[in-house]
Amino acid sequence: MCGIVGFVGRDHAKEKIIDGLKRLEYRGYDSAGIALPINGKIEIRKHVGEIKNLEKIIGDADYDSSAGIGHTRWATHGVPSDVNAHPHGNSDNTIAIVHNGIIENYQEIKERLVKEYGITFKSDTDSEVIAHLIGVFYKGDLLEAVNKAVAEMRGAYAVGAIAAAEPDKIVAVRKDAPLVAGIGKGCNFIASDIPALLKYVREVYLIENNETVVLTKDDIKIYDEKGNTVKRDVFHVTWDADAAEKEGYEHFMLKEIHEQPKGIYETLTRRINDDGTINLDGISMTKEDIEGFNKIYIVACGTAYHAGLVGKLIIEKMARVPVEVDIASEFRYRDPFVDENTLFIAISQSGETLDTLAALREARKKGARILSVVNVVGSSVARESDDVFYTWAGPEIAVASTKAYTTQLICMYLIGLYMGSTKGTVDKELYTGMLEELKALPDKVERILQNEEDIAALAKQYHRREQVFFIGRGLDSGVSYEGSLKLKEISYINSFAIAAGELKHGTIALMEEETLVFALATQDFLYEKMVSNVEEIKARGARIVAVAKEGRTEIEKVADQVIYIPDCADEVAPVLAVVPLQIFAYYVARYRGCNIDKPKNLAKSVTVE
Ligand code: M6R
């Protein structure tokens, strides 16, 4: 969480830092701040709330410099407030830092700084200790002081630091939190993520764990943990800078919902050869490896976990190997059965989710082979995996994940098909049939998007509800969880998802006159059972909105409204069924006047445990 930006160049640091911060607001947005070295001092301005609040207090022309650092915060230690906002300075503001992550031993460091140096702390944050530590070690060389400070810190961090006495330099360091250095002409940048810099640079260095980077306007030097200079290849950003803009849509979420046909198409076509075989460029997993796996874990968080719920059923069906899906924050604390015959699949849009990364490391320690499904190229999860299936969704900015989910599902099908065809558990007929079904998805999603107005009308009708249920069976059950999460995270409605067959074991007690229930009924082989489950809750007076395939009209007898998706094989229905649920959640939140792209208490990239 939190976004950091730094700029060192000739002039107008303020504008570039603010611009970068705005593109990182998806990482946190409860307060923001900027620090600029001006006339031998560091001037820090910060404000609670979104960056627009900060902009109001830094309008004056005198407040600018040729270098500086900025931060947009997602609070962990200390409430969102002006004083807890970053940057933090040392006692006389000759040093300032921005920090993303958590310093686990900050209490211990704080007590020592108070006792030995009589330092008075201004904020409740863990991060402030970094500024004071660098301050006490600073003897005219910022790199040396940062190195000494880092040697005392435990936890996760990406830190950017400046010193008043070296106004044309930034020193940054990372451990388990993302950091990139952008290569400009006569200027250089640091940032938590590439989109922050795309307006200015297309070439970056991806900074690795435990590396320190020193930037001046003409030079970027990277050092490893031991202080050796590191030679790093330049990473050329190929995606379009416009991909991180709203392009006329009112919200990123709506834009991203509409980008799904393209993301699905890209994710598929980059992996399917003209002859119909699956292209495994960059994947080193061999036939022997695949035949040797006796267990697969899919581990992820939030929406990515929901993609895993669908992935489990698909991969088990195609590759005939047991698959367990785990919430990443639970996985590593339960001593799971992992060995060298285990395939560990991590799914993550950002590739920086700390829980997922920690689970991946745990699995690696136990000998598992690591395959990841990631959207952000070069992210930590991608770099720490043996093989990566990228989702080609493009940058996802809205906190609520949409296009990442549908492209993650595509990867689940590709992995299942590849493993199944390699092992001989998927025959030619199923293989070619599935490929045809997958290739038809972009057009089918496009057809659902053409019904946006009808779904928006449903949202208008129900947007005042305070409780909504989502039910389904088989693959629809996984989609129910995702539909429910989408609704609750952006509209703050209490929504629940439950396997439809499980209702009668308890949850049906909550069904009463007019309880709103979304019933997913896209699985032909479970259709009749699903209709019976819907009848059971209809009998208790519930109001039913069903999602079904075109031509399956039986459900109309029990549902109050039906959203039809294009006909398709049961296996690929989740990719279609989720789209109306995303649109519904979006419009409900819009009618309720919610902050759709930046829901309260959330952040796009969750890099704390
Ligand atoms: O970047 P990741 O895919 O690892 O993120 C996982 C979750 O934090 C994420 O999916 C979250 O649940 C979204 N807000 C859901 O819309």
Coordinates of C-alpha atoms and ligand atoms in Angstrom, one line a residue:
M1 CA 0.0 0.0 0.0
C2 CA 1.0 3.6 -0.2
G3 CA 2.6 5.1 -3.3
I4 CA 5.9 6.9 -3.4
V5 CA 7.3 9.2 -6.1
G6 CA 10.6 11.0 -6.4
F7 CA 12.0 13.4 -9.0
V8 CA 15.5 14.9 -9.5
G9 CA 16.1 17.1 -12.5
R10 CA 16.4 20.8 -13.4
D11 CA 13.1 22.3 -12.3
H12 CA 9.4 21.8 -11.6
A13 CA 9.7 18.9 -9.3
K14 CA 6.4 19.7 -7.7
E15 CA 4.4 19.2 -10.8
K16 CA 6.0 15.9 -11.7
I17 CA 5.7 14.5 -8.2
I18 CA 2.0 15.5 -7.9
D19 CA 1.3 14.1 -11.3
G20 CA 3.0 10.8 -10.4
L21 CA 1.1 10.6 -7.0
K22 CA -2.2 11.1 -8.8
R23 CA -1.5 8.0 -10.8
L24 CA -0.6 6.1 -7.6
E25 CA -3.7 7.0 -5.7
Y26 CA -5.0 3.5 -6.3
R27 CA -2.4 2.4 -3.7
G28 CA -3.9 4.5 -1.0
Y29 CA -5.6 7.9 -0.7
D30 CA -6.2 8.8 2.9
S31 CA -3.5 11.6 2.9
A32 CA -0.7 12.9 0.7
G33 CA 2.4 15.0 1.0
I34 CA 5.5 16.3 -0.7
A35 CA 9.0 17.3 0.5
L36 CA 11.2 19.7 -1.6
P37 CA 14.7 20.9 -0.7
I38 CA 14.5 24.7 -1.0
N39 CA 17.2 27.1 0.1
G40 CA 19.1 24.7 2.3
K41 CA 16.0 23.4 4.1
I42 CA 13.5 20.8 3.4
E43 CA 10.0 22.1 3.1
I44 CA 7.3 19.5 3.8
R45 CA 3.6 20.1 2.9
K46 CA 1.0 17.4 3.6
H47 CA -2.7 17.1 4.1
V48 CA -5.2 14.5 5.1
G49 CA -7.5 13.2 2.3
E50 CA -7.0 12.9 -1.5
I51 CA -4.2 14.6 -3.5
K52 CA -6.6 17.4 -4.5
N53 CA -6.5 18.5 -0.9
L54 CA -2.7 18.7 -1.0
E55 CA -2.8 20.6 -4.2
K56 CA -4.9 23.3 -2.6
I57 CA -2.1 24.0 0.0
I58 CA 0.9 23.9 -2.4
G59 CA -0.3 26.3 -5.1
D60 CA 2.3 29.0 -4.5
A61 CA 5.0 29.5 -7.1
D62 CA 7.7 29.8 -4.5
Y63 CA 7.1 26.3 -3.4
D64 CA 9.1 24.4 -6.0
S65 CA 12.5 22.9 -6.6
S66 CA 14.6 20.8 -8.9
A67 CA 14.1 17.6 -6.8
G68 CA 11.8 16.2 -4.2
I69 CA 9.8 13.2 -2.9
G70 CA 6.0 12.6 -2.5
H71 CA 3.7 10.1 -1.0
T72 CA 0.1 9.0 -1.0
R73 CA -0.9 7.0 2.1
W74 CA -3.0 4.0 3.1
A75 CA -2.9 4.2 6.9
T76 CA -1.4 1.3 8.9
H77 CA 0.1 2.9 12.0
G78 CA -1.7 6.0 13.1
V79 CA -5.0 7.4 11.8
P80 CA -5.2 9.3 8.6
S81 CA -4.3 12.9 9.6
D82 CA -2.1 15.7 8.5
V83 CA 0.6 14.8 11.1
N84 CA 0.6 11.1 10.2
A85 CA 0.8 11.9 6.5
H86 CA 4.2 11.4 4.8
P87 CA 6.8 12.7 4.1
H88 CA 8.3 12.6 7.6
G89 CA 11.3 14.7 8.5
N90 CA 14.0 14.4 11.2
S91 CA 14.0 16.8 14.1
D92 CA 15.3 19.8 12.1
N93 CA 13.9 18.8 8.7
T94 CA 17.3 18.4 7.2
I95 CA 16.3 14.8 6.1
A96 CA 12.9 13.7 4.7
I97 CA 11.6 10.3 3.8
V98 CA 8.6 8.7 2.2
H99 CA 7.9 5.0 3.0
N100 CA 5.7 2.3 1.7
G101 CA 5.5 -0.8 3.9
I102 CA 5.8 -1.6 7.6
I103 CA 8.8 -1.3 10.0
E104 CA 8.1 -4.1 12.3
N105 CA 10.7 -3.1 15.0
Y106 CA 9.8 0.6 14.9
Q107 CA 8.9 0.6 18.7
E108 CA 12.2 -0.7 19.7
I109 CA 14.0 1.9 17.4
K110 CA 11.8 4.7 18.6
E111 CA 12.6 3.9 22.3
R112 CA 16.3 3.9 21.5
L113 CA 16.1 7.2 19.6
V114 CA 14.2 8.9 22.4
K115 CA 16.5 7.5 25.1
E116 CA 19.9 8.1 23.3
Y117 CA 19.2 11.2 21.3
G118 CA 16.2 12.8 23.1
I119 CA 14.2 12.8 19.9
T120 CA 10.6 13.9 20.1
F121 CA 8.3 12.1 17.7
K122 CA 5.5 14.1 16.0
S123 CA 3.4 11.3 14.5
D124 CA 2.0 7.9 15.4
T125 CA 3.5 6.2 12.4
D126 CA 6.2 3.5 12.2
S127 CA 7.8 5.4 9.3
E128 CA 8.9 8.4 11.2
V129 CA 11.7 6.4 12.8
I130 CA 13.3 6.1 9.4
A131 CA 13.8 9.9 9.1
H132 CA 15.3 10.1 12.5
L133 CA 17.5 7.1 12.0
I134 CA 18.9 8.6 8.8
G135 CA 19.2 11.9 10.6
V136 CA 21.3 10.6 13.4
F137 CA 23.6 8.7 11.0
Y138 CA 23.9 11.6 8.5
K139 CA 27.4 13.0 8.2
G140 CA 27.2 14.6 4.8
D141 CA 26.6 11.3 2.8
L142 CA 23.0 10.3 2.3
L143 CA 23.8 6.9 0.9
E144 CA 25.9 6.0 3.8
A145 CA 23.2 7.2 6.3
V146 CA 20.5 5.3 4.5
N147 CA 22.6 2.1 4.5
K148 CA 23.2 2.4 8.2
A149 CA 19.5 3.1 8.9
V150 CA 18.4 0.1 6.8
A151 CA 20.7 -2.2 8.8
E152 CA 18.6 -1.4 11.8
M153 CA 15.2 -1.8 10.2
R154 CA 13.1 -5.0 10.1
G155 CA 10.0 -5.3 7.9
A156 CA 8.9 -4.4 4.4
Y157 CA 9.8 -1.1 2.8
A158 CA 10.4 1.0 -0.2
V159 CA 11.9 4.2 1.1
G160 CA 12.8 7.4 -0.7
A161 CA 15.1 9.9 1.1
I162 CA 16.4 13.4 0.5
A163 CA 18.8 15.6 2.5
A164 CA 18.9 19.4 2.6
A165 CA 22.6 19.4 2.2
E166 CA 22.5 17.3 -1.0
P167 CA 19.5 18.8 -2.7
D168 CA 20.1 17.2 -6.1
K169 CA 20.1 13.6 -4.9
I170 CA 17.5 11.0 -4.0
V171 CA 18.5 7.7 -2.3
A172 CA 15.9 4.9 -2.4
V173 CA 15.9 1.4 -1.0
R174 CA 13.5 -1.5 -1.2
K175 CA 12.8 -4.8 0.7
D176 CA 9.5 -6.6 -0.1
A177 CA 7.8 -3.4 -1.5
P178 CA 7.9 -2.4 -5.1
L179 CA 10.2 0.3 -6.5
V180 CA 11.2 1.3 -10.0
A181 CA 13.6 4.0 -11.2
G182 CA 12.6 5.9 -14.3
I183 CA 15.2 7.0 -16.7
G184 CA 14.6 10.5 -18.1
K185 CA 16.6 13.0 -20.1
G186 CA 18.4 15.3 -17.7
C187 CA 16.1 14.0 -15.0
N188 CA 15.4 10.7 -13.2
F189 CA 12.5 9.4 -11.1
I190 CA 11.6 6.8 -8.5
A191 CA 8.1 5.4 -8.0
S192 CA 6.2 2.5 -6.5
D193 CA 4.8 1.5 -9.9
I194 CA 5.4 2.2 -13.6
P195 CA 2.1 4.1 -14.4
A196 CA 3.3 6.9 -12.1
L197 CA 6.0 7.7 -14.6
L198 CA 4.6 6.9 -18.0
K199 CA 3.9 10.6 -18.8
Y200 CA 7.6 11.3 -18.6
V201 CA 9.6 8.1 -19.2
R202 CA 9.2 4.7 -21.0
E203 CA 12.4 3.2 -19.8
V204 CA 12.8 2.0 -16.2
Y205 CA 15.0 -0.1 -14.0
L206 CA 13.2 -2.6 -11.9
I207 CA 14.8 -2.4 -8.5
E208 CA 15.2 -5.8 -6.7
N209 CA 14.9 -6.6 -3.1
N210 CA 17.6 -5.3 -0.8
E211 CA 18.9 -3.0 -3.5
T212 CA 19.6 0.7 -3.0
V213 CA 19.4 3.2 -5.8
V214 CA 21.0 6.7 -5.9
L215 CA 19.6 9.2 -8.4
T216 CA 20.9 12.5 -9.6
K217 CA 19.6 14.3 -12.7
D218 CA 22.2 12.6 -15.0
D219 CA 22.8 9.3 -13.3
I220 CA 21.2 6.3 -11.6
K221 CA 23.4 3.9 -9.6
I222 CA 22.1 0.7 -8.2
Y223 CA 23.8 -1.1 -5.3
D224 CA 23.3 -4.6 -3.9
E225 CA 23.1 -5.4 -0.2
K226 CA 26.9 -5.6 0.1
G227 CA 27.4 -2.2 -1.6
N228 CA 28.5 -3.6 -5.0
T229 CA 27.3 -1.7 -8.1
V230 CA 24.6 -3.7 -9.9
K231 CA 24.3 -3.7 -13.7
R232 CA 20.6 -3.8 -14.5
D233 CA 19.0 -4.2 -18.0
V234 CA 16.7 -1.3 -19.0
F235 CA 13.0 -2.4 -19.0
H236 CA 11.2 -0.8 -21.9
V237 CA 7.5 -0.2 -21.2
T238 CA 5.5 -1.2 -24.2
W239 CA 2.0 -0.5 -23.0
D240 CA 0.2 2.5 -24.0
A241 CA 0.3 5.4 -21.5
D242 CA -3.4 6.0 -22.4
A243 CA -4.2 2.7 -20.9
A244 CA -3.8 4.3 -17.5
E245 CA -6.2 7.2 -18.4
K246 CA -10.0 7.3 -18.1
E247 CA -10.5 8.0 -21.8
G248 CA -13.9 9.6 -21.4
Y249 CA -15.3 7.0 -19.0
E250 CA -16.7 8.4 -15.7
H251 CA -14.7 5.9 -13.7
F252 CA -11.7 3.6 -14.2
M253 CA -13.9 0.7 -13.1
L254 CA -16.4 1.2 -15.9
K255 CA -13.6 1.7 -18.4
E256 CA -12.0 -1.5 -17.2
I257 CA -15.2 -3.5 -17.4
H258 CA -15.4 -2.4 -21.0
E259 CA -11.8 -3.4 -21.7
Q260 CA -12.6 -7.0 -20.9
P261 CA -13.1 -8.2 -24.5
K262 CA -9.7 -6.8 -25.4
G263 CA -8.0 -8.2 -22.3
I264 CA -9.4 -11.7 -22.9
Y265 CA -8.5 -11.6 -26.6
E266 CA -4.9 -10.5 -25.8
T267 CA -4.5 -13.1 -23.0
L268 CA -5.7 -15.8 -25.3
T269 CA -4.0 -14.9 -28.5
R270 CA -0.6 -14.5 -27.0
R271 CA -0.8 -18.1 -25.8
I272 CA -2.5 -19.8 -28.8
N273 CA -0.5 -20.6 -31.9
D274 CA -2.1 -20.6 -35.4
D275 CA -2.2 -24.4 -35.4
G276 CA -4.2 -24.4 -32.1
T277 CA -1.4 -25.5 -29.8
I278 CA -0.8 -23.6 -26.6
N279 CA 2.3 -21.4 -26.9
L280 CA 4.5 -21.8 -23.8
D281 CA 7.0 -19.1 -24.6
G282 CA 9.0 -18.4 -21.4
I283 CA 7.5 -21.4 -19.5
S284 CA 10.1 -24.0 -18.5
M285 CA 7.7 -26.6 -17.1
T286 CA 8.3 -29.9 -18.9
K287 CA 6.0 -32.9 -19.7
E288 CA 7.9 -34.8 -16.9
D289 CA 7.2 -32.0 -14.4
I290 CA 3.5 -32.0 -15.3
E291 CA 3.2 -35.7 -15.0
G292 CA 5.1 -35.6 -11.7
F293 CA 2.7 -33.2 -9.9
N294 CA 0.5 -35.0 -7.5
K295 CA -1.1 -31.9 -6.0
I296 CA -1.7 -28.3 -6.9
Y297 CA -2.3 -25.4 -4.6
I298 CA -3.8 -22.2 -6.0
V299 CA -3.2 -19.4 -3.5
A300 CA -4.4 -15.8 -3.8
C301 CA -6.4 -13.1 -2.1
G302 CA -9.7 -11.4 -2.8
T303 CA -10.8 -11.4 -6.5
A304 CA -7.7 -13.4 -7.5
Y305 CA -8.8 -16.1 -4.9
H306 CA -12.2 -16.2 -6.6
A307 CA -10.5 -16.8 -9.9
G308 CA -8.8 -19.7 -8.1
L309 CA -12.1 -21.1 -7.0
V310 CA -13.1 -21.5 -10.7
G311 CA -9.5 -22.5 -11.6
K312 CA -9.7 -25.5 -9.1
L313 CA -12.7 -27.0 -10.8
I314 CA -11.3 -26.4 -14.3
I315 CA -7.8 -27.8 -13.6
E316 CA -9.2 -30.8 -11.7
K317 CA -11.5 -31.6 -14.5
M318 CA -8.9 -31.2 -17.2
A319 CA -5.7 -32.3 -15.6
R320 CA -7.2 -34.9 -13.2
V321 CA -5.0 -33.8 -10.3
P322 CA -6.3 -32.7 -6.9
V323 CA -6.3 -28.9 -6.5
E324 CA -6.7 -27.0 -3.3
V325 CA -7.5 -23.3 -3.3
D326 CA -6.2 -21.3 -0.4
I327 CA -6.5 -17.8 0.9
A328 CA -2.9 -16.6 0.9
S329 CA -3.1 -15.1 4.4
E330 CA -4.1 -18.5 5.8
F331 CA -1.9 -20.8 3.7
R332 CA 1.4 -20.2 5.4
Y333 CA 0.1 -20.5 8.9
R334 CA -1.3 -24.0 8.6
D335 CA 1.7 -26.0 7.6
P336 CA 0.3 -27.2 4.3
F337 CA 1.3 -30.5 2.7
V338 CA 3.8 -29.2 0.1
D339 CA 6.7 -31.0 -1.4
E340 CA 8.7 -31.2 -4.6
N341 CA 5.8 -32.9 -6.4
T342 CA 3.5 -29.9 -5.6
L343 CA 2.7 -27.2 -8.2
F344 CA 2.0 -23.9 -6.4
I345 CA 0.0 -21.5 -8.5
A346 CA -0.1 -17.9 -7.2
I347 CA -2.7 -15.6 -8.8
S348 CA -2.2 -11.8 -8.4
Q349 CA -3.1 -8.8 -10.4
S350 CA -0.5 -6.5 -8.9
G351 CA 2.1 -9.2 -8.2
E352 CA 2.9 -7.3 -5.0
T353 CA 0.3 -8.6 -2.5
L354 CA 2.3 -9.4 0.5
D355 CA 0.2 -12.3 1.7
T356 CA 0.5 -14.0 -1.7
L357 CA 4.2 -13.3 -1.9
A358 CA 4.8 -14.7 1.6
A359 CA 2.8 -17.9 0.8
L360 CA 4.8 -18.3 -2.4
R361 CA 8.0 -18.1 -0.5
E362 CA 6.7 -20.6 2.0
A363 CA 5.8 -23.0 -0.8
R364 CA 9.2 -22.6 -2.4
K365 CA 11.0 -23.3 0.9
K366 CA 9.1 -26.6 1.0
G367 CA 10.2 -27.5 -2.5
A368 CA 7.2 -26.7 -4.7
R369 CA 7.4 -25.5 -8.2
I370 CA 6.0 -22.0 -8.6
L371 CA 3.8 -20.9 -11.5
S372 CA 2.2 -17.5 -11.2
V373 CA -0.6 -15.7 -13.0
V374 CA 0.2 -12.1 -12.8
N375 CA -0.8 -8.8 -14.6
V376 CA 2.0 -6.5 -13.7
V377 CA 5.1 -7.4 -15.7
G378 CA 8.2 -7.6 -13.6
S379 CA 6.4 -7.5 -10.2
S380 CA 7.7 -9.4 -7.2
V381 CA 5.4 -12.4 -7.6
A382 CA 6.4 -12.7 -11.3
R383 CA 10.1 -12.4 -10.5
E384 CA 10.0 -15.0 -7.7
S385 CA 8.2 -17.6 -9.8
D386 CA 9.7 -20.4 -11.9
D387 CA 7.2 -19.6 -14.6
V388 CA 4.7 -16.8 -15.3
F389 CA 1.4 -16.8 -17.2
Y390 CA 0.8 -13.1 -17.7
T391 CA -2.7 -11.8 -17.9
W392 CA -2.7 -9.1 -20.7
A393 CA -5.4 -7.0 -19.1
G394 CA -3.3 -3.8 -19.2
P395 CA -3.0 -1.5 -16.1
E396 CA -5.9 -2.0 -13.7
I397 CA -6.4 1.2 -11.8
A398 CA -9.8 0.9 -10.1
V399 CA -9.6 -0.7 -6.7
A400 CA -12.4 -3.1 -7.6
S401 CA -10.8 -5.7 -9.9
T402 CA -12.7 -6.6 -13.1
K403 CA -10.6 -7.2 -16.2
A404 CA -7.9 -8.8 -14.1
Y405 CA -10.4 -11.4 -12.9
T406 CA -11.7 -12.4 -16.3
T407 CA -8.2 -12.6 -17.7
Q408 CA -7.1 -14.7 -14.7
L409 CA -9.9 -17.1 -15.6
I410 CA -8.5 -17.3 -19.1
C411 CA -5.2 -18.4 -17.7
M412 CA -6.9 -21.0 -15.6
Y413 CA -8.4 -22.5 -18.8
L414 CA -5.1 -22.4 -20.6
I415 CA -3.2 -24.0 -17.7
G416 CA -5.9 -26.7 -17.4
L417 CA -6.0 -27.4 -21.1
Y418 CA -2.2 -27.5 -21.4
M419 CA -1.7 -29.8 -18.5
G420 CA -4.6 -32.0 -19.5
S421 CA -3.5 -32.4 -23.1
T422 CA 0.1 -33.1 -22.0
K423 CA -1.1 -35.8 -19.6
G424 CA -3.6 -37.2 -22.1
T425 CA -6.6 -36.4 -19.8
V426 CA -8.0 -34.0 -22.3
D427 CA -8.8 -35.6 -25.6
K428 CA -8.6 -33.9 -29.0
E429 CA -12.4 -33.2 -29.1
L430 CA -12.5 -31.5 -25.8
Y431 CA -9.3 -29.6 -26.5
T432 CA -10.5 -28.1 -29.8
G433 CA -14.0 -27.6 -28.5
M434 CA -12.7 -25.6 -25.5
L435 CA -10.4 -23.5 -27.7
E436 CA -13.4 -22.6 -29.9
E437 CA -15.4 -21.7 -26.8
L438 CA -12.5 -19.5 -25.5
K439 CA -12.0 -17.7 -28.8
A440 CA -15.7 -16.8 -28.9
L441 CA -15.6 -15.1 -25.5
P442 CA -14.5 -11.6 -26.4
D443 CA -17.5 -11.2 -28.8
K444 CA -19.8 -12.7 -26.2
V445 CA -18.6 -10.3 -23.4
E446 CA -19.1 -7.5 -25.9
R447 CA -22.7 -8.6 -26.3
I448 CA -23.3 -8.4 -22.6
L449 CA -21.8 -5.0 -22.4
Q450 CA -24.4 -3.9 -25.0
N451 CA -27.0 -4.6 -22.3
E452 CA -25.4 -2.2 -19.9
E453 CA -28.5 0.0 -19.8
D454 CA -30.8 -2.8 -18.8
I455 CA -28.4 -3.9 -15.9
A456 CA -28.1 -0.2 -14.9
A457 CA -31.9 -0.1 -14.7
L458 CA -31.9 -3.1 -12.3
A459 CA -29.2 -1.3 -10.2
K460 CA -31.4 1.8 -10.0
Q461 CA -34.3 -0.4 -8.8
Y462 CA -32.3 -2.1 -6.1
H463 CA -29.6 0.4 -5.1
R464 CA -31.2 1.2 -1.8
R465 CA -31.1 -2.4 -0.6
E466 CA -28.9 -3.0 2.5
Q467 CA -28.5 -6.7 2.0
V468 CA -28.0 -8.9 -1.1
F469 CA -27.3 -12.6 -1.5
F470 CA -25.5 -14.3 -4.4
I471 CA -26.0 -18.1 -4.9
G472 CA -24.9 -20.6 -7.4
R473 CA -23.7 -24.2 -7.8
G474 CA -20.5 -25.6 -9.2
L475 CA -18.6 -23.0 -11.2
D476 CA -21.5 -20.5 -10.5
S477 CA -20.7 -20.8 -6.8
G478 CA -17.2 -19.3 -7.4
V479 CA -18.7 -16.5 -9.5
S480 CA -21.2 -15.8 -6.7
Y481 CA -18.4 -14.9 -4.4
E482 CA -16.9 -12.5 -6.9
G483 CA -20.3 -10.9 -7.6
S484 CA -20.8 -10.4 -3.8
L485 CA -17.3 -9.0 -3.2
K486 CA -17.7 -6.5 -6.1
L487 CA -21.0 -5.2 -4.7
K488 CA -19.8 -4.9 -1.1
E489 CA -16.5 -3.3 -1.7
I490 CA -17.7 -0.4 -3.8
S491 CA -21.3 0.1 -2.6
Y492 CA -20.9 -0.9 1.1
I493 CA -24.0 -3.1 0.9
N494 CA -23.9 -6.1 3.1
S495 CA -23.7 -8.9 0.6
F496 CA -23.2 -12.6 1.1
A497 CA -22.3 -15.4 -1.3
I498 CA -23.2 -19.1 -0.6
A499 CA -23.3 -22.3 -2.5
A500 CA -27.0 -22.7 -3.4
G501 CA -27.2 -26.3 -2.0
E502 CA -25.9 -25.1 1.3
L503 CA -28.7 -22.5 1.9
K504 CA -31.0 -25.0 3.5
H505 CA -28.3 -25.8 6.1
G506 CA -28.7 -22.4 7.8
T507 CA -28.6 -19.3 5.7
I508 CA -32.2 -19.9 4.4
A509 CA -33.2 -18.6 7.9
L510 CA -32.4 -15.1 6.6
M511 CA -34.7 -15.3 3.7
E512 CA -37.9 -13.3 4.1
E513 CA -40.3 -11.2 2.0
E514 CA -38.4 -9.2 -0.6
T515 CA -34.8 -10.4 0.4
L516 CA -32.8 -9.8 -2.8
V517 CA -31.0 -12.8 -4.2
F518 CA -28.9 -13.1 -7.3
A519 CA -29.2 -16.7 -8.5
L520 CA -26.6 -17.8 -11.0
A521 CA -27.9 -20.7 -13.1
T522 CA -25.5 -21.0 -16.0
Q523 CA -24.5 -24.6 -15.5
D524 CA -26.7 -26.9 -17.7
F525 CA -26.0 -30.1 -15.7
L526 CA -27.0 -28.4 -12.5
Y527 CA -29.8 -26.3 -13.9
E528 CA -32.7 -28.3 -12.5
K529 CA -31.1 -28.5 -9.1
M530 CA -30.6 -24.8 -9.2
V531 CA -34.2 -24.1 -10.2
S532 CA -35.3 -26.2 -7.1
N533 CA -33.0 -24.2 -4.8
V534 CA -34.5 -21.0 -6.2
E535 CA -38.0 -22.4 -5.6
E536 CA -37.1 -23.0 -2.0
I537 CA -36.2 -19.4 -1.3
K538 CA -38.9 -18.0 -3.6
A539 CA -41.3 -19.9 -1.2
R540 CA -39.9 -17.7 1.6
G541 CA -40.8 -14.6 -0.3
A542 CA -37.3 -13.7 -1.7
R543 CA -37.0 -11.5 -4.7
I544 CA -34.9 -13.3 -7.4
V545 CA -32.7 -11.9 -10.1
A546 CA -31.4 -14.9 -12.1
V547 CA -28.4 -15.0 -14.5
A548 CA -28.9 -17.7 -17.1
K549 CA -27.8 -18.7 -20.6
E550 CA -29.9 -17.7 -23.5
G551 CA -32.6 -20.3 -24.3
R552 CA -32.8 -21.6 -20.7
T553 CA -36.1 -20.0 -19.9
E554 CA -37.4 -22.4 -17.3
I555 CA -35.9 -20.2 -14.6
E556 CA -38.4 -17.4 -15.5
K557 CA -41.1 -19.4 -13.7
V558 CA -39.3 -18.7 -10.4
A559 CA -37.2 -15.6 -10.9
D560 CA -38.6 -12.1 -10.9
Q561 CA -36.0 -10.9 -13.4
V562 CA -33.6 -12.8 -15.6
I563 CA -30.3 -11.5 -17.1
Y564 CA -29.4 -13.7 -20.1
I565 CA -25.8 -14.3 -21.1
P566 CA -24.9 -15.7 -24.6
D567 CA -25.0 -19.5 -24.9
C568 CA -21.7 -21.2 -24.2
A569 CA -20.2 -24.3 -22.7
D570 CA -20.7 -24.6 -19.0
E571 CA -16.9 -24.4 -18.4
V572 CA -16.5 -20.9 -19.8
A573 CA -19.7 -19.5 -18.4
P574 CA -18.0 -17.8 -15.4
V575 CA -16.3 -15.4 -17.8
L576 CA -19.7 -14.3 -19.0
A577 CA -21.7 -14.5 -15.8
V578 CA -19.5 -12.2 -13.9
V579 CA -19.9 -9.3 -16.3
P580 CA -23.5 -8.4 -15.4
L581 CA -22.6 -8.6 -11.7
Q582 CA -19.7 -6.2 -12.2
I583 CA -22.0 -3.8 -14.1
F584 CA -24.7 -4.1 -11.4
A585 CA -22.2 -3.4 -8.6
Y586 CA -20.8 -0.4 -10.5
Y587 CA -24.2 1.2 -11.1
V588 CA -25.5 0.5 -7.6
A589 CA -22.4 2.3 -6.2
R590 CA -23.0 5.1 -8.6
Y591 CA -26.6 5.5 -7.6
R592 CA -25.6 5.5 -4.0
G593 CA -23.0 8.2 -4.7
C594 CA -20.0 6.2 -3.6
N595 CA -16.4 6.8 -4.4
I596 CA -16.3 4.0 -7.0
D597 CA -12.6 3.9 -8.0
K598 CA -11.4 4.5 -4.4
P599 CA -13.7 2.8 -2.0
K600 CA -13.3 3.7 1.7
N601 CA -10.6 1.8 3.7
L602 CA -9.2 0.0 0.7
A603 CA -6.2 0.2 -1.6
K604 CA -5.4 -1.4 -4.9
S605 CA -2.1 -3.0 -3.8
V606 CA -2.1 -4.6 -0.4
T607 CA 1.5 -4.8 0.6
V608 CA 1.0 -5.3 4.3
E609 CA 0.1 -8.5 6.1
Ligands
M6R1 O1 -3.2 -7.7 -6.7 P1 -3.9 -8.9 -6.2 O2 -4.6 -9.6 -7.3 O3 -2.9 -9.8 -5.5 O4 -4.9 -8.4 -5.2 C1 -5.7 -9.3 -4.4 C2 -6.8 -8.6 -3.8 O5 -6.3 -7.6 -2.9 C3 -7.8 -7.9 -4.7 O6 -8.3 -8.8 -5.7 C4 -8.9 -7.2 -4.0 O7 -9.7 -8.2 -3.4 C5 -9.8 -6.3 -4.9 N1 -10.1 -5.1 -4.3 C6 -11.0 -7.0 -5.4 O8 -11.7 -6.2 -6.2

